[in-house]
Amino acid sequence: MADRPRPGLRARLRKFARPRDPEALPATFHRGRVYVLPTGFGLFFAVALMSMLLGALNYNNNPALLLALLLSGAGLASLIAAQMQLTGLSVVAIDAEPIAAGQPLRVRVHAKAPPERARRGLRVDDDGDSDALAPLDLDAGSGEAELSFATRQRGWFELPRLRVSTTRPLGLARAWAYVWPDAPLLVYPAPEPHGPPLPTGSGDQIQTRLHPSGDDVHHLRGYRSGDARRAIAWKPSARRDALLVREYEQPLGADVVLDWRAVLALGYEARIARLARWVDEAERDGRRYRLMLPGQPELGPSSGGAHRHACLRALALMPHA
């Protein structure tokens, strides 16, 4: 019961820590941004050291007094060394691959520092607000940490204030600094888990691709090693005195139209989920597709990773109902 007030007090103290608002990257930790406090082991060490000093003074024991002073110097040096682990470090970038809502968002934190001093044993977390925690070691002045955050809804994911901390070199003190990146990350809408198949393509132009087992002869070309014997055009080859191979066209169907108006019978978020599912299915099947959303220009027809991202981004940023 006595431990309940601690989270509230901790939250109030964090309001005074820098930075107090999201900031643009890169963000560099100068001495005024680095906080240092003793750890539990550090407090025990200080109490034991104080007892040793009092005993040495009380009994006029010079060797014990010398040992206590040496340990005091080592303790003070560890405080400075812990602060120097963070001073001068810069968080230069934050990035993550977009994922569907409900999946963990893996955020990469990129850091740099002057390469003159090795910086190891650092860790990055969100100050205990979740289980996001990752080690950070800087080799040759650069390194990265990967944090995992739970996602619940589509749209922009606002990163919390992150803490970079260390207890090196002796574990007597914890040094930490905060960075609050103004770098929202995109979360795609969760696709409908089960739904109807992809709509039939419509339009005047039918896509085709060259395929050796297609239906219509497209053209003749020179023989290449590995071509099937049944594809060789023997009569034209005899006339030209060189082996020629038939290439065929195989129809793929017309462009798929993914229209918001075609799913009006569903709820608002259910429409977004179904269109997201169809975008993934069309991309998986290698189909060209066009996305039509209210109040936005048509996207496509096209296919590929960039087009998929553009479509899912548009769905993710649809206004919330």
PDB file of C-alpha atoms in Angstrom:
ATOM      1  CA  MET A   1       0.000   0.000   0.000  1.00  0.00           C
ATOM      2  CA  ALA A   2       2.855   2.389   0.804  1.00  0.00           C
ATOM      3  CA  ASP A   3       4.230   2.039  -2.739  1.00  0.00           C
ATOM      4  CA  ARG A   4       1.124   3.378  -4.494  1.00  0.00           C
ATOM      5  CA  PRO A   5       2.049   7.102  -4.472  1.00  0.00           C
ATOM      6  CA  ARG A   6       5.339   6.454  -6.273  1.00  0.00           C
ATOM      7  CA  PRO A   7       4.025   6.413  -9.882  1.00  0.00           C
ATOM      8  CA  GLY A   8       2.233   9.724  -9.353  1.00  0.00           C
ATOM      9  CA  LEU A   9       5.317  11.344  -7.844  1.00  0.00           C
ATOM     10  CA  ARG A  10       7.489   9.933 -10.595  1.00  0.00           C
ATOM     11  CA  ALA A  11       5.149  11.267 -13.272  1.00  0.00           C
ATOM     12  CA  ARG A  12       5.191  14.725 -11.671  1.00  0.00           C
ATOM     13  CA  LEU A  13       8.980  14.754 -11.533  1.00  0.00           C
ATOM     14  CA  ARG A  14       9.236  13.724 -15.193  1.00  0.00           C
ATOM     15  CA  LYS A  15       7.324  16.853 -16.206  1.00  0.00           C
ATOM     16  CA  PHE A  16      10.367  18.920 -15.238  1.00  0.00           C
ATOM     17  CA  ALA A  17      12.817  16.812 -17.249  1.00  0.00           C
ATOM     18  CA  ARG A  18      14.103  18.042 -20.607  1.00  0.00           C
ATOM     19  CA  PRO A  19      12.775  17.980 -23.266  1.00  0.00           C
ATOM     20  CA  ARG A  20       9.226  18.871 -22.281  1.00  0.00           C
ATOM     21  CA  ASP A  21       7.862  18.794 -25.846  1.00  0.00           C
ATOM     22  CA  PRO A  22       8.582  16.764 -29.003  1.00  0.00           C
ATOM     23  CA  GLU A  23      11.740  17.927 -30.753  1.00  0.00           C
ATOM     24  CA  ALA A  24      13.214  17.676 -34.217  1.00  0.00           C
ATOM     25  CA  LEU A  25      16.093  15.293 -34.788  1.00  0.00           C
ATOM     26  CA  PRO A  26      19.038  15.124 -34.474  1.00  0.00           C
ATOM     27  CA  ALA A  27      19.009  15.725 -30.705  1.00  0.00           C
ATOM     28  CA  THR A  28      22.329  15.937 -28.849  1.00  0.00           C
ATOM     29  CA  PHE A  29      22.750  15.246 -25.138  1.00  0.00           C
ATOM     30  CA  HIS A  30      24.780  18.037 -23.549  1.00  0.00           C
ATOM     31  CA  ARG A  31      25.662  18.036 -19.862  1.00  0.00           C
ATOM     32  CA  GLY A  32      22.524  19.934 -18.910  1.00  0.00           C
ATOM     33  CA  ARG A  33      20.337  17.121 -20.312  1.00  0.00           C
ATOM     34  CA  VAL A  34      22.077  14.251 -18.535  1.00  0.00           C
ATOM     35  CA  TYR A  35      20.793  13.269 -15.086  1.00  0.00           C
ATOM     36  CA  VAL A  36      22.791  11.159 -12.619  1.00  0.00           C
ATOM     37  CA  LEU A  37      21.577   9.482  -9.435  1.00  0.00           C
ATOM     38  CA  PRO A  38      22.958   6.602  -7.355  1.00  0.00           C
ATOM     39  CA  THR A  39      21.560   3.141  -7.873  1.00  0.00           C
ATOM     40  CA  GLY A  40      20.443   0.900  -5.015  1.00  0.00           C
ATOM     41  CA  PHE A  41      23.879  -0.673  -5.015  1.00  0.00           C
ATOM     42  CA  GLY A  42      25.399   2.807  -5.073  1.00  0.00           C
ATOM     43  CA  LEU A  43      23.452   3.804  -1.947  1.00  0.00           C
ATOM     44  CA  PHE A  44      24.606   0.633  -0.187  1.00  0.00           C
ATOM     45  CA  PHE A  45      28.171   1.408  -1.241  1.00  0.00           C
ATOM     46  CA  ALA A  46      27.880   4.961   0.141  1.00  0.00           C
ATOM     47  CA  VAL A  47      26.530   3.731   3.491  1.00  0.00           C
ATOM     48  CA  ALA A  48      29.262   1.080   3.762  1.00  0.00           C
ATOM     49  CA  LEU A  49      31.895   3.664   2.842  1.00  0.00           C
ATOM     50  CA  MET A  50      30.593   6.107   5.450  1.00  0.00           C
ATOM     51  CA  SER A  51      30.733   3.384   8.098  1.00  0.00           C
ATOM     52  CA  MET A  52      34.313   2.582   7.076  1.00  0.00           C
ATOM     53  CA  LEU A  53      35.306   6.251   7.324  1.00  0.00           C
ATOM     54  CA  LEU A  54      33.729   6.657  10.767  1.00  0.00           C
ATOM     55  CA  GLY A  55      35.406   3.493  12.027  1.00  0.00           C
ATOM     56  CA  ALA A  56      38.794   4.532  10.630  1.00  0.00           C
ATOM     57  CA  LEU A  57      38.545   7.974  12.213  1.00  0.00           C
ATOM     58  CA  ASN A  58      37.277   6.569  15.520  1.00  0.00           C
ATOM     59  CA  TYR A  59      40.139   4.070  15.843  1.00  0.00           C
ATOM     60  CA  ASN A  60      42.712   6.300  14.134  1.00  0.00           C
ATOM     61  CA  ASN A  61      43.385   3.530  11.588  1.00  0.00           C
ATOM     62  CA  ASN A  62      45.337   5.143   8.772  1.00  0.00           C
ATOM     63  CA  PRO A  63      45.307   2.174   6.329  1.00  0.00           C
ATOM     64  CA  ALA A  64      41.508   1.907   6.675  1.00  0.00           C
ATOM     65  CA  LEU A  65      41.191   5.656   6.196  1.00  0.00           C
ATOM     66  CA  LEU A  66      43.354   5.508   3.068  1.00  0.00           C
ATOM     67  CA  LEU A  67      41.263   2.638   1.670  1.00  0.00           C
ATOM     68  CA  ALA A  68      38.040   4.538   2.373  1.00  0.00           C
ATOM     69  CA  LEU A  69      39.373   7.629   0.597  1.00  0.00           C
ATOM     70  CA  LEU A  70      40.504   5.577  -2.393  1.00  0.00           C
ATOM     71  CA  LEU A  71      37.086   3.952  -2.658  1.00  0.00           C
ATOM     72  CA  SER A  72      35.435   7.368  -2.352  1.00  0.00           C
ATOM     73  CA  GLY A  73      37.534   8.631  -5.250  1.00  0.00           C
ATOM     74  CA  ALA A  74      36.590   5.595  -7.318  1.00  0.00           C
ATOM     75  CA  GLY A  75      32.926   6.179  -6.543  1.00  0.00           C
ATOM     76  CA  LEU A  76      33.087   9.847  -7.579  1.00  0.00           C
ATOM     77  CA  ALA A  77      34.986   8.920 -10.751  1.00  0.00           C
ATOM     78  CA  SER A  78      32.255   6.413 -11.632  1.00  0.00           C
ATOM     79  CA  LEU A  79      29.641   9.194 -11.395  1.00  0.00           C
ATOM     80  CA  ILE A  80      31.605  11.300 -13.864  1.00  0.00           C
ATOM     81  CA  ALA A  81      32.263   8.324 -16.150  1.00  0.00           C
ATOM     82  CA  ALA A  82      28.539   7.440 -16.226  1.00  0.00           C
ATOM     83  CA  GLN A  83      27.680  11.003 -17.238  1.00  0.00           C
ATOM     84  CA  MET A  84      30.393  11.038 -19.893  1.00  0.00           C
ATOM     85  CA  GLN A  85      28.890   7.894 -21.452  1.00  0.00           C
ATOM     86  CA  LEU A  86      25.904  10.015 -22.556  1.00  0.00           C
ATOM     87  CA  THR A  87      27.391  13.491 -22.944  1.00  0.00           C
ATOM     88  CA  GLY A  88      27.888  14.248 -26.642  1.00  0.00           C
ATOM     89  CA  LEU A  89      25.695  11.382 -27.844  1.00  0.00           C
ATOM     90  CA  SER A  90      23.177  12.314 -30.550  1.00  0.00           C
ATOM     91  CA  VAL A  91      19.969  10.573 -31.575  1.00  0.00           C
ATOM     92  CA  VAL A  92      20.044  11.278 -35.291  1.00  0.00           C
ATOM     93  CA  ALA A  93      17.068   9.377 -36.732  1.00  0.00           C
ATOM     94  CA  ILE A  94      14.041   7.240 -35.941  1.00  0.00           C
ATOM     95  CA  ASP A  95      12.495   4.890 -38.503  1.00  0.00           C
ATOM     96  CA  ALA A  96      10.226   1.869 -38.770  1.00  0.00           C
ATOM     97  CA  GLU A  97       8.614  -0.192 -41.497  1.00  0.00           C
ATOM     98  CA  PRO A  98       4.833   0.423 -41.612  1.00  0.00           C
ATOM     99  CA  ILE A  99       2.812  -2.479 -40.245  1.00  0.00           C
ATOM    100  CA  ALA A 100      -0.894  -3.265 -39.896  1.00  0.00           C
ATOM    101  CA  ALA A 101      -2.632  -2.154 -36.709  1.00  0.00           C
ATOM    102  CA  GLY A 102      -2.458  -4.838 -34.050  1.00  0.00           C
ATOM    103  CA  GLN A 103       1.062  -5.923 -34.985  1.00  0.00           C
ATOM    104  CA  PRO A 104       4.158  -4.797 -33.048  1.00  0.00           C
ATOM    105  CA  LEU A 105       5.839  -1.726 -34.497  1.00  0.00           C
ATOM    106  CA  ARG A 106       9.613  -2.215 -34.550  1.00  0.00           C
ATOM    107  CA  VAL A 107      11.227   1.185 -34.161  1.00  0.00           C
ATOM    108  CA  ARG A 108      14.917   1.669 -34.902  1.00  0.00           C
ATOM    109  CA  VAL A 109      16.730   4.383 -32.958  1.00  0.00           C
ATOM    110  CA  HIS A 110      19.932   5.530 -34.690  1.00  0.00           C
ATOM    111  CA  ALA A 111      22.591   7.197 -32.521  1.00  0.00           C
ATOM    112  CA  LYS A 112      26.011   8.723 -33.103  1.00  0.00           C
ATOM    113  CA  ALA A 113      28.783  10.037 -30.874  1.00  0.00           C
ATOM    114  CA  PRO A 114      32.423  11.116 -31.237  1.00  0.00           C
ATOM    115  CA  PRO A 115      34.398   7.929 -31.871  1.00  0.00           C
ATOM    116  CA  GLU A 116      37.234   8.760 -29.447  1.00  0.00           C
ATOM    117  CA  ARG A 117      35.541   6.937 -26.567  1.00  0.00           C
ATOM    118  CA  ALA A 118      33.768   3.573 -26.597  1.00  0.00           C
ATOM    119  CA  ARG A 119      30.186   3.732 -25.361  1.00  0.00           C
ATOM    120  CA  ARG A 120      28.841   0.349 -24.354  1.00  0.00           C
ATOM    121  CA  GLY A 121      26.189  -0.934 -22.013  1.00  0.00           C
ATOM    122  CA  LEU A 122      23.643   1.753 -22.932  1.00  0.00           C
ATOM    123  CA  ARG A 123      19.969   0.934 -23.159  1.00  0.00           C
ATOM    124  CA  VAL A 124      16.931   2.649 -24.645  1.00  0.00           C
ATOM    125  CA  ASP A 125      13.399   2.421 -23.213  1.00  0.00           C
ATOM    126  CA  ASP A 126      10.271   4.507 -22.805  1.00  0.00           C
ATOM    127  CA  ASP A 127      10.923   5.259 -19.127  1.00  0.00           C
ATOM    128  CA  GLY A 128       9.094   2.189 -17.865  1.00  0.00           C
ATOM    129  CA  ASP A 129       5.707   3.007 -19.426  1.00  0.00           C
ATOM    130  CA  SER A 130       5.743  -0.296 -21.364  1.00  0.00           C
ATOM    131  CA  ASP A 131       7.971  -3.302 -21.990  1.00  0.00           C
ATOM    132  CA  ALA A 132       9.871  -1.533 -24.790  1.00  0.00           C
ATOM    133  CA  LEU A 133      13.569  -1.968 -24.010  1.00  0.00           C
ATOM    134  CA  ALA A 134      16.658  -2.476 -26.181  1.00  0.00           C
ATOM    135  CA  PRO A 135      20.450  -2.379 -25.734  1.00  0.00           C
ATOM    136  CA  LEU A 136      22.525   0.254 -27.512  1.00  0.00           C
ATOM    137  CA  ASP A 137      26.249  -0.067 -28.226  1.00  0.00           C
ATOM    138  CA  LEU A 138      28.147   2.469 -30.287  1.00  0.00           C
ATOM    139  CA  ASP A 139      30.920   0.953 -32.393  1.00  0.00           C
ATOM    140  CA  ALA A 140      33.108   3.407 -34.298  1.00  0.00           C
ATOM    141  CA  GLY A 141      30.844   6.223 -33.180  1.00  0.00           C
ATOM    142  CA  SER A 142      27.480   4.876 -34.383  1.00  0.00           C
ATOM    143  CA  GLY A 143      24.903   2.279 -33.429  1.00  0.00           C
ATOM    144  CA  GLU A 144      21.219   1.552 -33.295  1.00  0.00           C
ATOM    145  CA  ALA A 145      18.644   0.049 -30.950  1.00  0.00           C
ATOM    146  CA  GLU A 146      15.357  -1.571 -31.928  1.00  0.00           C
ATOM    147  CA  LEU A 147      12.278  -1.089 -29.747  1.00  0.00           C
ATOM    148  CA  SER A 148       8.925  -2.836 -30.127  1.00  0.00           C
ATOM    149  CA  PHE A 149       5.673  -0.968 -29.460  1.00  0.00           C
ATOM    150  CA  ALA A 150       2.145  -2.354 -29.457  1.00  0.00           C
ATOM    151  CA  THR A 151      -0.236  -0.754 -31.992  1.00  0.00           C
ATOM    152  CA  ARG A 152      -4.001  -0.589 -31.663  1.00  0.00           C
ATOM    153  CA  GLN A 153      -5.300   1.695 -34.413  1.00  0.00           C
ATOM    154  CA  ARG A 154      -4.426   2.914 -37.890  1.00  0.00           C
ATOM    155  CA  GLY A 155      -2.887   6.284 -38.625  1.00  0.00           C
ATOM    156  CA  TRP A 156       0.072   8.100 -37.162  1.00  0.00           C
ATOM    157  CA  PHE A 157       1.789   6.523 -34.160  1.00  0.00           C
ATOM    158  CA  GLU A 158       3.192   9.211 -31.881  1.00  0.00           C
ATOM    159  CA  LEU A 159       6.349   8.046 -30.158  1.00  0.00           C
ATOM    160  CA  PRO A 160       6.577   8.595 -26.395  1.00  0.00           C
ATOM    161  CA  ARG A 161       9.535  10.265 -24.727  1.00  0.00           C
ATOM    162  CA  LEU A 162      12.441   7.816 -24.862  1.00  0.00           C
ATOM    163  CA  ARG A 163      15.139   7.387 -22.231  1.00  0.00           C
ATOM    164  CA  VAL A 164      18.765   6.512 -22.959  1.00  0.00           C
ATOM    165  CA  SER A 165      20.505   5.297 -19.805  1.00  0.00           C
ATOM    166  CA  THR A 166      23.561   3.478 -18.476  1.00  0.00           C
ATOM    167  CA  THR A 167      24.968   2.186 -15.174  1.00  0.00           C
ATOM    168  CA  ARG A 168      28.491   1.756 -16.498  1.00  0.00           C
ATOM    169  CA  PRO A 169      31.237   1.515 -15.406  1.00  0.00           C
ATOM    170  CA  LEU A 170      30.722   0.269 -11.812  1.00  0.00           C
ATOM    171  CA  GLY A 171      26.941   0.177 -11.408  1.00  0.00           C
ATOM    172  CA  LEU A 172      27.086   2.742  -8.590  1.00  0.00           C
ATOM    173  CA  ALA A 173      25.129   5.413 -10.476  1.00  0.00           C
ATOM    174  CA  ARG A 174      22.563   5.588 -13.251  1.00  0.00           C
ATOM    175  CA  ALA A 175      22.959   8.296 -15.868  1.00  0.00           C
ATOM    176  CA  TRP A 176      20.087   8.988 -18.234  1.00  0.00           C
ATOM    177  CA  ALA A 177      18.823  11.507 -20.746  1.00  0.00           C
ATOM    178  CA  TYR A 178      15.529  11.884 -22.589  1.00  0.00           C
ATOM    179  CA  VAL A 179      14.765  12.327 -26.254  1.00  0.00           C
ATOM    180  CA  TRP A 180      11.252  13.012 -27.524  1.00  0.00           C
ATOM    181  CA  PRO A 181      11.373  12.681 -31.318  1.00  0.00           C
ATOM    182  CA  ASP A 182       8.884  14.628 -33.369  1.00  0.00           C
ATOM    183  CA  ALA A 183       8.720  11.781 -35.886  1.00  0.00           C
ATOM    184  CA  PRO A 184       5.287  10.114 -36.104  1.00  0.00           C
ATOM    185  CA  LEU A 185       5.308   6.673 -37.716  1.00  0.00           C
ATOM    186  CA  LEU A 186       2.641   5.254 -40.026  1.00  0.00           C
ATOM    187  CA  VAL A 187       0.456   2.301 -39.041  1.00  0.00           C
ATOM    188  CA  TYR A 188      -1.568   0.675 -41.824  1.00  0.00           C
ATOM    189  CA  PRO A 189      -5.193  -0.366 -41.223  1.00  0.00           C
ATOM    190  CA  ALA A 190      -5.643  -3.969 -40.159  1.00  0.00           C
ATOM    191  CA  PRO A 191      -6.968  -5.926 -43.173  1.00  0.00           C
ATOM    192  CA  GLU A 192     -10.229  -7.799 -42.883  1.00  0.00           C
ATOM    193  CA  PRO A 193      -9.338 -11.331 -41.687  1.00  0.00           C
ATOM    194  CA  HIS A 194     -11.998 -13.054 -43.797  1.00  0.00           C
ATOM    195  CA  GLY A 195     -13.872 -11.557 -46.692  1.00  0.00           C
ATOM    196  CA  PRO A 196     -15.070 -11.932 -50.274  1.00  0.00           C
ATOM    197  CA  PRO A 197     -12.564 -12.482 -53.092  1.00  0.00           C
ATOM    198  CA  LEU A 198     -10.988  -9.682 -55.055  1.00  0.00           C
ATOM    199  CA  PRO A 199     -13.459  -7.878 -57.365  1.00  0.00           C
ATOM    200  CA  THR A 200     -13.402  -8.849 -61.031  1.00  0.00           C
ATOM    201  CA  GLY A 201     -11.362  -6.477 -63.132  1.00  0.00           C
ATOM    202  CA  SER A 202     -13.205  -4.012 -65.290  1.00  0.00           C
ATOM    203  CA  GLY A 203     -12.191  -1.672 -68.050  1.00  0.00           C
ATOM    204  CA  ASP A 204     -11.441  -1.621 -71.732  1.00  0.00           C
ATOM    205  CA  GLN A 205      -7.765  -2.497 -71.657  1.00  0.00           C
ATOM    206  CA  ILE A 206      -6.692  -6.007 -70.766  1.00  0.00           C
ATOM    207  CA  GLN A 207      -3.215  -6.557 -69.368  1.00  0.00           C
ATOM    208  CA  THR A 208      -1.008  -9.169 -70.942  1.00  0.00           C
ATOM    209  CA  ARG A 209       2.406 -10.567 -70.204  1.00  0.00           C
ATOM    210  CA  LEU A 210       4.784 -12.700 -72.201  1.00  0.00           C
ATOM    211  CA  HIS A 211       4.648 -16.331 -71.179  1.00  0.00           C
ATOM    212  CA  PRO A 212       5.798 -19.493 -73.013  1.00  0.00           C
ATOM    213  CA  SER A 213       2.497 -21.260 -72.268  1.00  0.00           C
ATOM    214  CA  GLY A 214       0.183 -18.407 -73.253  1.00  0.00           C
ATOM    215  CA  ASP A 215      -2.624 -18.451 -75.779  1.00  0.00           C
ATOM    216  CA  ASP A 216      -1.807 -15.936 -78.516  1.00  0.00           C
ATOM    217  CA  VAL A 217       1.425 -15.704 -80.515  1.00  0.00           C
ATOM    218  CA  HIS A 218       3.067 -12.378 -79.804  1.00  0.00           C
ATOM    219  CA  HIS A 219       6.269 -12.473 -81.870  1.00  0.00           C
ATOM    220  CA  LEU A 220       9.233 -14.581 -82.902  1.00  0.00           C
ATOM    221  CA  ARG A 221      12.678 -14.202 -81.384  1.00  0.00           C
ATOM    222  CA  GLY A 222      16.019 -15.919 -81.594  1.00  0.00           C
ATOM    223  CA  TYR A 223      16.589 -19.184 -79.798  1.00  0.00           C
ATOM    224  CA  ARG A 224      18.179 -18.998 -76.339  1.00  0.00           C
ATOM    225  CA  SER A 225      19.697 -21.835 -74.368  1.00  0.00           C
ATOM    226  CA  GLY A 226      17.014 -23.465 -72.235  1.00  0.00           C
ATOM    227  CA  ASP A 227      14.050 -22.732 -74.524  1.00  0.00           C
ATOM    228  CA  ALA A 228      11.603 -25.613 -74.880  1.00  0.00           C
ATOM    229  CA  ARG A 229      11.727 -27.547 -78.158  1.00  0.00           C
ATOM    230  CA  ARG A 230       7.954 -27.244 -78.592  1.00  0.00           C
ATOM    231  CA  ALA A 231       8.292 -23.452 -78.702  1.00  0.00           C
ATOM    232  CA  ILE A 232      10.614 -23.545 -81.737  1.00  0.00           C
ATOM    233  CA  ALA A 233       8.991 -22.275 -84.943  1.00  0.00           C
ATOM    234  CA  TRP A 234      10.473 -24.791 -87.384  1.00  0.00           C
ATOM    235  CA  LYS A 235       9.146 -23.430 -90.673  1.00  0.00           C
ATOM    236  CA  PRO A 236      10.222 -19.792 -90.079  1.00  0.00           C
ATOM    237  CA  SER A 237      13.545 -21.161 -88.754  1.00  0.00           C
ATOM    238  CA  ALA A 238      14.089 -23.080 -91.995  1.00  0.00           C
ATOM    239  CA  ARG A 239      13.366 -19.986 -94.095  1.00  0.00           C
ATOM    240  CA  ARG A 240      15.837 -17.825 -92.119  1.00  0.00           C
ATOM    241  CA  ASP A 241      18.383 -20.563 -91.563  1.00  0.00           C
ATOM    242  CA  ALA A 242      18.361 -19.825 -87.779  1.00  0.00           C
ATOM    243  CA  LEU A 243      16.361 -21.157 -84.866  1.00  0.00           C
ATOM    244  CA  LEU A 244      13.388 -18.940 -83.955  1.00  0.00           C
ATOM    245  CA  VAL A 245      11.153 -19.320 -80.879  1.00  0.00           C
ATOM    246  CA  ARG A 246       7.510 -18.311 -80.506  1.00  0.00           C
ATOM    247  CA  GLU A 247       6.609 -16.049 -77.563  1.00  0.00           C
ATOM    248  CA  TYR A 248       2.980 -15.875 -76.465  1.00  0.00           C
ATOM    249  CA  GLU A 249       0.779 -13.417 -74.668  1.00  0.00           C
ATOM    250  CA  GLN A 250      -1.126 -14.595 -71.638  1.00  0.00           C
ATOM    251  CA  PRO A 251      -4.051 -12.375 -70.569  1.00  0.00           C
ATOM    252  CA  LEU A 252      -4.033 -11.302 -66.927  1.00  0.00           C
ATOM    253  CA  GLY A 253      -7.417  -9.604 -66.796  1.00  0.00           C
ATOM    254  CA  ALA A 254      -8.407  -5.970 -66.635  1.00  0.00           C
ATOM    255  CA  ASP A 255      -7.329  -3.518 -63.965  1.00  0.00           C
ATOM    256  CA  VAL A 256      -9.032  -4.121 -60.621  1.00  0.00           C
ATOM    257  CA  VAL A 257     -11.057  -1.173 -59.337  1.00  0.00           C
ATOM    258  CA  LEU A 258     -11.237  -0.884 -55.544  1.00  0.00           C
ATOM    259  CA  ASP A 259     -14.042   1.611 -55.064  1.00  0.00           C
ATOM    260  CA  TRP A 260     -15.196   3.012 -51.715  1.00  0.00           C
ATOM    261  CA  ARG A 261     -18.729   3.179 -53.077  1.00  0.00           C
ATOM    262  CA  ALA A 262     -18.768  -0.580 -53.682  1.00  0.00           C
ATOM    263  CA  VAL A 263     -18.551  -1.321 -49.931  1.00  0.00           C
ATOM    264  CA  LEU A 264     -21.038   1.238 -48.579  1.00  0.00           C
ATOM    265  CA  ALA A 265     -23.110  -1.531 -47.001  1.00  0.00           C
ATOM    266  CA  LEU A 266     -20.364  -2.049 -44.398  1.00  0.00           C
ATOM    267  CA  GLY A 267     -19.502   0.079 -41.400  1.00  0.00           C
ATOM    268  CA  TYR A 268     -16.916   2.827 -41.763  1.00  0.00           C
ATOM    269  CA  GLU A 269     -13.903   0.992 -40.332  1.00  0.00           C
ATOM    270  CA  ALA A 270     -15.066  -2.282 -41.917  1.00  0.00           C
ATOM    271  CA  ARG A 271     -14.893  -0.626 -45.362  1.00  0.00           C
ATOM    272  CA  ILE A 272     -11.300   0.439 -44.722  1.00  0.00           C
ATOM    273  CA  ALA A 273     -10.408  -3.073 -43.528  1.00  0.00           C
ATOM    274  CA  ARG A 274     -11.914  -4.697 -46.623  1.00  0.00           C
ATOM    275  CA  LEU A 275     -10.190  -2.341 -49.039  1.00  0.00           C
ATOM    276  CA  ALA A 276      -6.901  -2.944 -47.222  1.00  0.00           C
ATOM    277  CA  ARG A 277      -7.417  -6.681 -47.642  1.00  0.00           C
ATOM    278  CA  TRP A 278      -8.135  -6.280 -51.343  1.00  0.00           C
ATOM    279  CA  VAL A 279      -5.018  -4.128 -51.826  1.00  0.00           C
ATOM    280  CA  ASP A 280      -2.893  -6.908 -50.315  1.00  0.00           C
ATOM    281  CA  GLU A 281      -4.633  -9.580 -52.413  1.00  0.00           C
ATOM    282  CA  ALA A 282      -4.213  -7.629 -55.652  1.00  0.00           C
ATOM    283  CA  GLU A 283      -0.538  -7.089 -54.893  1.00  0.00           C
ATOM    284  CA  ARG A 284      -0.056 -10.741 -54.022  1.00  0.00           C
ATOM    285  CA  ASP A 285      -1.698 -11.838 -57.306  1.00  0.00           C
ATOM    286  CA  GLY A 286       0.374  -9.417 -59.375  1.00  0.00           C
ATOM    287  CA  ARG A 287      -2.710  -7.469 -60.548  1.00  0.00           C
ATOM    288  CA  ARG A 288      -2.846  -3.804 -61.454  1.00  0.00           C
ATOM    289  CA  TYR A 289      -5.381  -2.016 -59.306  1.00  0.00           C
ATOM    290  CA  ARG A 290      -6.903   1.401 -58.788  1.00  0.00           C
ATOM    291  CA  LEU A 291      -8.102   2.748 -55.432  1.00  0.00           C
ATOM    292  CA  MET A 292     -10.957   5.250 -55.325  1.00  0.00           C
ATOM    293  CA  LEU A 293     -11.625   7.035 -52.022  1.00  0.00           C
ATOM    294  CA  PRO A 294     -14.022   9.908 -51.288  1.00  0.00           C
ATOM    295  CA  GLY A 295     -12.482  13.364 -51.508  1.00  0.00           C
ATOM    296  CA  GLN A 296      -9.158  12.059 -52.816  1.00  0.00           C
ATOM    297  CA  PRO A 297      -7.658  11.657 -56.284  1.00  0.00           C
ATOM    298  CA  GLU A 298      -7.628   8.157 -57.716  1.00  0.00           C
ATOM    299  CA  LEU A 299      -4.518   6.103 -57.043  1.00  0.00           C
ATOM    300  CA  GLY A 300      -3.382   3.988 -59.969  1.00  0.00           C
ATOM    301  CA  PRO A 301      -3.890   1.854 -61.848  1.00  0.00           C
ATOM    302  CA  SER A 302      -0.524   0.422 -60.965  1.00  0.00           C
ATOM    303  CA  SER A 303       1.127  -2.258 -58.850  1.00  0.00           C
ATOM    304  CA  GLY A 304       4.283  -2.767 -56.843  1.00  0.00           C
ATOM    305  CA  GLY A 305       5.532  -1.837 -53.407  1.00  0.00           C
ATOM    306  CA  ALA A 306       5.350   1.929 -53.887  1.00  0.00           C
ATOM    307  CA  HIS A 307       1.742   1.756 -55.144  1.00  0.00           C
ATOM    308  CA  ARG A 308       0.743  -0.561 -52.286  1.00  0.00           C
ATOM    309  CA  HIS A 309       2.249   1.857 -49.782  1.00  0.00           C
ATOM    310  CA  ALA A 310       0.432   4.812 -51.351  1.00  0.00           C
ATOM    311  CA  CYS A 311      -2.919   2.981 -51.189  1.00  0.00           C
ATOM    312  CA  LEU A 312      -2.500   1.715 -47.634  1.00  0.00           C
ATOM    313  CA  ARG A 313      -1.263   5.132 -46.532  1.00  0.00           C
ATOM    314  CA  ALA A 314      -4.375   6.756 -47.959  1.00  0.00           C
ATOM    315  CA  LEU A 315      -6.554   4.229 -46.133  1.00  0.00           C
ATOM    316  CA  ALA A 316      -4.608   4.646 -42.902  1.00  0.00           C
ATOM    317  CA  LEU A 317      -5.066   8.436 -42.948  1.00  0.00           C
ATOM    318  CA  MET A 318      -8.799   8.367 -43.658  1.00  0.00           C
ATOM    319  CA  PRO A 319     -10.607  10.507 -41.057  1.00  0.00           C
ATOM    320  CA  HIS A 320     -11.732   8.583 -38.011  1.00  0.00           C
ATOM    321  CA  ALA A 321     -15.486   8.177 -37.735  1.00  0.00           C
TER     322      ALA A 321
END
